[in-house]
PDB file of C-alpha atoms and ligand atoms in Angstrom:
ATOM      1  CA  MET A  13     109.181  86.297 110.317  1.00  0.00           C
ATOM      2  CA  ILE A  14     105.593  84.754 111.880  1.00  0.00           C
ATOM      3  CA  LEU A  15     102.904  87.526 111.262  1.00  0.00           C
ATOM      4  CA  MET A  16     101.261  88.187 114.621  1.00  0.00           C
ATOM      5  CA  ASP A  17      97.523  87.896 114.931  1.00  0.00           C
ATOM      6  CA  ASP A  18      95.970  90.797 112.960  1.00  0.00           C
ATOM      7  CA  GLN A  19      93.421  91.324 116.376  1.00  0.00           C
ATOM      8  CA  GLU A  20      96.494  92.397 118.630  1.00  0.00           C
ATOM      9  CA  ILE A  21      97.937  95.113 116.176  1.00  0.00           C
ATOM     10  CA  TYR A  22      95.430  97.643 118.110  1.00  0.00           C
ATOM     11  CA  GLY A  23      96.481  97.087 121.132  1.00  0.00           C
ATOM     12  CA  ILE A  24      99.977  97.978 120.378  1.00  0.00           C
ATOM     13  CA  ILE A  25     100.221 100.463 118.341  1.00  0.00           C
ATOM     14  CA  GLY A  26      96.320 102.364 119.937  1.00  0.00           C
ATOM     15  CA  GLU A  27      94.297 105.023 118.566  1.00  0.00           C
ATOM     16  CA  GLU A  28      97.728 106.949 117.928  1.00  0.00           C
ATOM     17  CA  GLY A  29      99.448 104.829 115.646  1.00  0.00           C
ATOM     18  CA  PHE A  30      95.868 104.507 113.450  1.00  0.00           C
ATOM     19  CA  THR A  31      95.730 107.668 113.595  1.00  0.00           C
ATOM     20  CA  ARG A  32      99.495 109.033 112.914  1.00  0.00           C
ATOM     21  CA  LEU A  33      99.032 106.458 109.724  1.00  0.00           C
ATOM     22  CA  VAL A  34      96.033 107.638 108.235  1.00  0.00           C
ATOM     23  CA  ALA A  35      96.583 111.045 108.687  1.00  0.00           C
ATOM     24  CA  ALA A  36     100.071 110.924 107.302  1.00  0.00           C
ATOM     25  CA  PHE A  37      98.889 109.050 103.653  1.00  0.00           C
ATOM     26  CA  TYR A  38      95.744 111.513 103.660  1.00  0.00           C
ATOM     27  CA  ALA A  39      98.276 114.399 104.079  1.00  0.00           C
ATOM     28  CA  GLN A  40      99.270 113.586 100.280  1.00  0.00           C
ATOM     29  CA  ILE A  41      96.203 112.925  98.744  1.00  0.00           C
ATOM     30  CA  PRO A  42      95.191 117.401  97.926  1.00  0.00           C
ATOM     31  CA  HIS A  43      98.212 116.923  96.102  1.00  0.00           C
ATOM     32  CA  ASP A  44      97.863 113.471  94.008  1.00  0.00           C
ATOM     33  CA  GLU A  45      97.217 114.242  90.281  1.00  0.00           C
ATOM     34  CA  ILE A  46      95.467 110.649  90.024  1.00  0.00           C
ATOM     35  CA  LEU A  47      93.742 110.399  93.692  1.00  0.00           C
ATOM     36  CA  GLY A  48      93.858 114.326  94.766  1.00  0.00           C
ATOM     37  CA  PRO A  49      90.444 114.388  91.701  1.00  0.00           C
ATOM     38  CA  MET A  50      88.963 111.345  92.858  1.00  0.00           C
ATOM     39  CA  TYR A  51      88.645 111.895  97.454  1.00  0.00           C
ATOM     40  CA  PRO A  52      85.779 114.834  98.467  1.00  0.00           C
ATOM     41  CA  ALA A  53      88.047 118.078  98.994  1.00  0.00           C
ATOM     42  CA  ARG A  54      85.538 119.806 101.332  1.00  0.00           C
ATOM     43  CA  ASP A  55      84.925 116.547 103.487  1.00  0.00           C
ATOM     44  CA  LEU A  56      89.100 114.921 103.548  1.00  0.00           C
ATOM     45  CA  ALA A  57      88.869 114.730 107.901  1.00  0.00           C
ATOM     46  CA  GLY A  58      85.528 112.611 106.928  1.00  0.00           C
ATOM     47  CA  ALA A  59      86.795 110.712 105.105  1.00  0.00           C
ATOM     48  CA  GLU A  60      90.600 109.842 106.429  1.00  0.00           C
ATOM     49  CA  GLN A  61      88.372 109.411 109.974  1.00  0.00           C
ATOM     50  CA  ARG A  62      86.599 106.706 107.807  1.00  0.00           C
ATOM     51  CA  LEU A  63      89.708 104.917 106.892  1.00  0.00           C
ATOM     52  CA  ARG A  64      91.010 105.459 110.487  1.00  0.00           C
ATOM     53  CA  ASP A  65      88.022 103.726 112.148  1.00  0.00           C
ATOM     54  CA  PHE A  66      87.990 100.497 109.607  1.00  0.00           C
ATOM     55  CA  LEU A  67      91.468 100.298 110.421  1.00  0.00           C
ATOM     56  CA  VAL A  68      90.455 100.534 114.203  1.00  0.00           C
ATOM     57  CA  VAL A  69      87.896  97.623 113.867  1.00  0.00           C
ATOM     58  CA  ARG A  70      89.841  95.290 111.022  1.00  0.00           C
ATOM     59  CA  PHE A  71      93.009  95.257 113.728  1.00  0.00           C
ATOM     60  CA  GLY A  72      91.687  95.053 116.994  1.00  0.00           C
ATOM     61  CA  GLY A  73      89.939  98.102 117.974  1.00  0.00           C
ATOM     62  CA  PRO A  74      86.346  99.883 118.767  1.00  0.00           C
ATOM     63  CA  PRO A  75      83.572  99.391 116.362  1.00  0.00           C
ATOM     64  CA  ARG A  76      82.650 102.648 115.392  1.00  0.00           C
ATOM     65  CA  TYR A  77      83.367 102.120 112.045  1.00  0.00           C
ATOM     66  CA  LEU A  78      80.702  99.371 112.258  1.00  0.00           C
ATOM     67  CA  GLU A  79      78.200 101.192 114.101  1.00  0.00           C
ATOM     68  CA  GLN A  80      78.679 104.188 112.020  1.00  0.00           C
ATOM     69  CA  ARG A  81      78.517 102.788 108.243  1.00  0.00           C
ATOM     70  CA  GLY A  82      77.706  99.811 108.889  1.00  0.00           C
ATOM     71  CA  HIS A  83      79.088  96.716 107.689  1.00  0.00           C
ATOM     72  CA  PRO A  84      82.417  97.411 104.988  1.00  0.00           C
ATOM     73  CA  ARG A  85      81.791  96.410 101.605  1.00  0.00           C
ATOM     74  CA  LEU A  86      84.740  97.935 100.467  1.00  0.00           C
ATOM     75  CA  ARG A  87      84.090  96.267  96.256  1.00  0.00           C
ATOM     76  CA  MET A  88      80.525  97.718  96.708  1.00  0.00           C
ATOM     77  CA  ARG A  89      81.742 101.881  98.278  1.00  0.00           C
ATOM     78  CA  HIS A  90      84.267 101.693  96.064  1.00  0.00           C
ATOM     79  CA  ALA A  91      82.431 100.747  92.832  1.00  0.00           C
ATOM     80  CA  PRO A  92      81.857 105.016  91.603  1.00  0.00           C
ATOM     81  CA  PHE A  93      85.940 105.347  91.485  1.00  0.00           C
ATOM     82  CA  ALA A  94      87.835 104.202  88.341  1.00  0.00           C
ATOM     83  CA  ILE A  95      89.968 101.946  90.004  1.00  0.00           C
ATOM     84  CA  ASP A  96      92.676 101.136  87.486  1.00  0.00           C
ATOM     85  CA  GLN A  97      96.557  99.447  87.996  1.00  0.00           C
ATOM     86  CA  SER A  98      97.840 103.022  88.066  1.00  0.00           C
ATOM     87  CA  ALA A  99      95.363 104.972  90.374  1.00  0.00           C
ATOM     88  CA  ARG A 100      95.890 100.836  92.633  1.00  0.00           C
ATOM     89  CA  ASP A 101      99.711 101.381  92.563  1.00  0.00           C
ATOM     90  CA  ARG A 102      99.038 105.222  93.407  1.00  0.00           C
ATOM     91  CA  TRP A 103      97.520 104.158  96.341  1.00  0.00           C
ATOM     92  CA  ALA A 104     100.271 101.340  97.396  1.00  0.00           C
ATOM     93  CA  ALA A 105     102.176 103.640  96.592  1.00  0.00           C
ATOM     94  CA  MET A 106     101.047 106.804  99.262  1.00  0.00           C
ATOM     95  CA  MET A 107     100.308 103.892 101.878  1.00  0.00           C
ATOM     96  CA  GLU A 108     103.739 102.524 101.338  1.00  0.00           C
ATOM     97  CA  ARG A 109     105.257 106.117 102.506  1.00  0.00           C
ATOM     98  CA  ALA A 110     102.353 106.327 105.119  1.00  0.00           C
ATOM     99  CA  LEU A 111     103.847 102.907 107.002  1.00  0.00           C
ATOM    100  CA  GLU A 112     108.059 104.390 106.563  1.00  0.00           C
ATOM    101  CA  GLN A 113     106.705 107.648 107.986  1.00  0.00           C
ATOM    102  CA  ALA A 114     105.311 105.248 110.716  1.00  0.00           C
ATOM    103  CA  ALA A 115     108.066 103.543 111.004  1.00  0.00           C
ATOM    104  CA  PHE A 116     105.818 100.628 113.372  1.00  0.00           C
ATOM    105  CA  PRO A 117     107.571  97.437 114.435  1.00  0.00           C
ATOM    106  CA  ALA A 118     108.444  95.232 112.395  1.00  0.00           C
ATOM    107  CA  GLU A 119     106.065  92.878 112.569  1.00  0.00           C
ATOM    108  CA  VAL A 120     103.267  95.308 112.743  1.00  0.00           C
ATOM    109  CA  ASP A 121     104.246  96.813 109.465  1.00  0.00           C
ATOM    110  CA  ALA A 122     104.486  93.830 108.316  1.00  0.00           C
ATOM    111  CA  VAL A 123     100.773  92.787 108.915  1.00  0.00           C
ATOM    112  CA  LEU A 124      99.244  96.081 107.835  1.00  0.00           C
ATOM    113  CA  ARG A 125     101.445  96.042 104.511  1.00  0.00           C
ATOM    114  CA  GLU A 126     100.134  92.687 103.046  1.00  0.00           C
ATOM    115  CA  PHE A 127      96.773  93.889 103.890  1.00  0.00           C
ATOM    116  CA  LEU A 128      96.126  97.603 102.426  1.00  0.00           C
ATOM    117  CA  LEU A 129      98.761  95.944  99.993  1.00  0.00           C
ATOM    118  CA  ASN A 130      96.519  93.209  99.660  1.00  0.00           C
ATOM    119  CA  THR A 131      92.910  95.104 100.150  1.00  0.00           C
ATOM    120  CA  ALA A 132      94.539  97.757  97.603  1.00  0.00           C
ATOM    121  CA  THR A 133      94.060  94.423  94.547  1.00  0.00           C
ATOM    122  CA  PHE A 134      90.997  93.051  95.240  1.00  0.00           C
ATOM    123  CA  LEU A 135      89.364  96.449  94.950  1.00  0.00           C
ATOM    124  CA  MET A 136      90.840  97.124  91.444  1.00  0.00           C
ATOM    125  CA  ASN A 137      86.658  97.431  89.538  1.00  0.00           C
ATOM    126  CA  ARG A 138      88.447  98.880  85.684  1.00  0.00           C
ATOM    127  CA  ALA A 139      90.380  97.510  83.207  1.00  0.00           C
ATOM    128  CA  PRO A 140      94.034  99.586  82.206  1.00  0.00           C
ATOM    129  CA  GLN A 141      93.613 102.008  80.185  1.00  0.00           C
ATOM    130  CA  SER A 142      94.529 100.932  76.422  1.00  0.00           C
TER     131      SER A 142
HETATM  132  C1  HEM B 225      93.107 101.014  95.570  1.00  0.00           C
HETATM  133  C2  HEM B 225      93.409 102.215  95.369  1.00  0.00           C
HETATM  134  C3  HEM B 225      92.006 102.959  96.514  1.00  0.00           C
HETATM  135  C4  HEM B 225      91.204 104.525  96.104  1.00  0.00           C
HETATM  136  C5  HEM B 225      91.752 104.758  94.134  1.00  0.00           C
HETATM  137  C6  HEM B 225      90.167 104.672  97.046  1.00  0.00           C
HETATM  138  C7  HEM B 225      89.652 105.674  96.853  1.00  0.00           C
HETATM  139  C8  HEM B 225      89.062 106.094  97.768  1.00  0.00           C
HETATM  140  C9  HEM B 225      88.128 107.262  97.457  1.00  0.00           C
HETATM  141  C10 HEM B 225      87.777 108.191  96.901  1.00  0.00           C
HETATM  142  C11 HEM B 225      86.992 107.006  99.212  1.00  0.00           C
HETATM  143  C12 HEM B 225      85.653 108.033  98.821  1.00  0.00           C
HETATM  144  C13 HEM B 225      86.444 109.414 100.647  1.00  0.00           C
HETATM  145  C14 HEM B 225      85.532 109.228 101.049  1.00  0.00           C
HETATM  146  O1  HEM B 225      84.690 110.338 101.621  1.00  0.00           O
HETATM  147  O2  HEM B 225      85.324 107.934 102.537  1.00  0.00           O
HETATM  148  C15 HEM B 225      86.934 105.735  99.559  1.00  0.00           C
HETATM  149  C16 HEM B 225      86.487 105.080 100.776  1.00  0.00           C
HETATM  150  C17 HEM B 225      87.406 104.175 101.655  1.00  0.00           C
HETATM  151  N1  HEM B 225      88.480 103.504 101.672  1.00  0.00           N
HETATM  152 FE1  HEM B 225      89.509 103.476  99.123  1.00  0.00          FE
HETATM  153  N2  HEM B 225      90.069 103.272  98.135  1.00  0.00           N
HETATM  154  C18 HEM B 225      90.890 102.884  97.452  1.00  0.00           C
HETATM  155  C19 HEM B 225      91.880 101.158  98.076  1.00  0.00           C
HETATM  156  C20 HEM B 225      91.583 101.455  99.352  1.00  0.00           C
HETATM  157  C21 HEM B 225      92.296 100.004 100.947  1.00  0.00           C
HETATM  158  C22 HEM B 225      92.851  99.377 100.464  1.00  0.00           C
HETATM  159  C23 HEM B 225      90.808 100.362 101.693  1.00  0.00           C
HETATM  160  C24 HEM B 225      91.006  99.402 102.869  1.00  0.00           C
HETATM  161  C25 HEM B 225      92.270  99.040 103.290  1.00  0.00           C
HETATM  162  C26 HEM B 225      89.909 101.625 101.726  1.00  0.00           C
HETATM  163  C27 HEM B 225      88.762 101.934 103.082  1.00  0.00           C
HETATM  164  C28 HEM B 225      88.606 102.777 101.800  1.00  0.00           C
HETATM  165  C29 HEM B 225      87.677 102.897 102.867  1.00  0.00           C
HETATM  166  C30 HEM B 225      86.586 102.235 104.647  1.00  0.00           C
HETATM  167  C31 HEM B 225      86.536 103.890 102.732  1.00  0.00           C
HETATM  168  C32 HEM B 225      85.219 104.461 103.794  1.00  0.00           C
HETATM  169  C33 HEM B 225      83.891 103.763 102.727  1.00  0.00           C
HETATM  170  C34 HEM B 225      82.782 104.558 103.393  1.00  0.00           C
HETATM  171  O3  HEM B 225      82.836 103.854 104.778  1.00  0.00           O
HETATM  172  O4  HEM B 225      82.067 105.291 102.826  1.00  0.00           O
HETATM  173  N3  HEM B 225      90.729 102.064 100.650  1.00  0.00           N
HETATM  174  N4  HEM B 225      88.446 105.361  99.329  1.00  0.00           N
END
């Protein structure tokens, strides 16, 4: 399959698509014993908005994230959270479930899936617990 250009994705799934994906992801967070405690319980809506706005600009939509948060610096911003292999795998599994629920066209799904899972690997910052 030929992967489409990242920047075309916002034009296809729009604001609504990203909102749906990220909502499906965050709906799982409070119930999760690994990730639940990491996220700010009182500002889950804010966290949801930050991830959505980041994905929107990354995939060709308006630059709200950059205006409000500046350069993403994702590795630096994740440094306070202990992301070992199991946290990464849990995040990835939840995002894959969210992608299934969102049911985007296959080419869109493939591009988003590759980016999200690779970035999750890149954000690991702790050795596995021994
Ligand atoms: C690998 C597992 C991951 C864990 C455990 C994790 C955890 C977290 C936590 C606890 C926050 C703080 C929530 C908030 O208040 O905003 C956060 C923020 C954020 N995460 Fe992750 N994350 C992971 C992977 C990713 C991936 C793969 C991406 C991008 C594709 C991402 C993008 C973001 C963004 C954009 C923010 C908001 C940064 C800001 O502007 O402050 N995260 N993450």
